[in-house]
Amino acid sequence: VRLREASGIESKNDDGPADRGDAIASEPVAARRDSGPRLRRRKAWHRDVTMQLPDLSRHDTTAKVLLHNAAHWGAEVVLREKEYGLWKVYTWADTRARVEELARGLLGLGIGRGDVVGIIGRNRPHWLWAELAAQAVGAVSLGIYEDALAKEVAYLLGYAEAKLAFVEDEEQADKVLEIADQLPRLRW
């Protein structure tokens, strides 16, 4: 699917399916049922970008791949999240900055190679940033979904001997505080 720069209209032929999340049909439903070519209007922020896989012999960790992608495609969108009906857009440069900030914080707290970092929350960009930051400092991330019961969280964090837990919100923080006395290795 190629974007026609002048009109903002693209033709959907045999190039592949249109991205339904980004496309708004420019014709009525009845007109789209015919077998002819379909026209779709794209939002202005969408561009067709081809990314090449980096040399994996040099970029052999997720942190190195993140640095490579931020250096080569810093302004390109890597993540989108819908919050309160509005889309938030995060670029490779945004992602690198967030991960680097979190990784520096982890190092400042003494988290390093082999330590376990729990992440409790929803599947969203903040989770990914915490996971990448943990991996960047050599720690292991342990994801726990937000609907886990306190006793399940206690078991997982205790068994893994987690030193730190990232929490999504106040509810998750309360859950960890409730079981903190059962987790002697949890420092943060």
XYZ file of C-alpha atoms in Angstrom, residues 30-108:
79
model
C -22.392 0.077 -0.703
C -19.776 1.440 -3.120
C -17.026 -0.583 -1.432
C -18.757 -3.894 -2.112
C -17.931 -3.835 -5.826
C -14.852 -5.604 -7.145
C -13.078 -2.460 -8.363
C -10.085 -0.790 -6.706
C -10.770 0.770 -3.332
C -9.607 4.170 -2.262
C -8.707 4.847 1.328
C -7.771 8.112 3.001
C -4.906 7.912 5.439
C -4.317 10.095 8.462
C -1.614 12.672 7.902
C 0.856 11.142 10.391
C 1.081 7.808 8.550
C 4.080 7.199 6.313
C 5.414 4.091 4.651
C 8.790 3.329 6.248
C 10.980 0.351 5.450
C 13.216 -0.751 8.285
C 16.140 -3.080 7.782
C 17.051 -5.692 10.360
C 20.310 -4.598 12.063
C 23.454 -6.727 12.033
C 22.621 -9.131 14.859
C 26.258 -10.068 15.374
C 26.814 -6.493 16.626
C 23.348 -5.801 18.013
C 22.939 -8.955 20.078
C 20.777 -7.617 22.935
C 17.443 -5.841 23.045
C 19.178 -2.750 24.445
C 21.571 -2.623 21.487
C 18.726 -3.064 19.010
C 16.812 -0.253 20.744
C 19.845 2.054 20.505
C 20.292 1.151 16.831
C 16.637 1.777 15.987
C 16.565 5.063 17.916
C 19.681 6.239 16.067
C 18.354 5.289 12.632
C 14.606 5.915 12.989
C 14.326 8.152 16.039
C 11.356 10.154 14.762
C 9.398 7.103 13.570
C 6.455 5.835 15.603
C 7.120 2.591 17.450
C 4.179 2.459 19.886
C 0.649 3.793 20.059
C -1.645 3.700 23.065
C -5.243 4.806 23.335
C -5.988 6.551 26.605
C -9.310 8.265 27.366
C -10.233 8.019 23.687
C -7.079 9.775 22.473
C -4.116 8.116 20.807
C -0.711 8.734 22.333
C 2.186 8.198 19.963
C 5.705 7.213 21.045
C 8.720 7.313 18.743
C 11.910 5.268 18.884
C 13.623 8.318 20.431
C 10.900 8.589 23.109
C 11.262 4.904 23.879
C 15.033 5.152 24.158
C 14.752 8.148 26.525
C 12.216 6.420 28.776
C 14.183 3.160 28.898
C 17.450 4.963 29.560
C 15.869 6.963 32.386
C 14.459 3.823 33.999
C 17.723 1.909 33.548
C 19.690 4.689 35.255
C 17.201 4.569 38.119
C 17.588 0.808 38.436
C 21.369 1.122 38.530
C 21.070 3.874 41.141
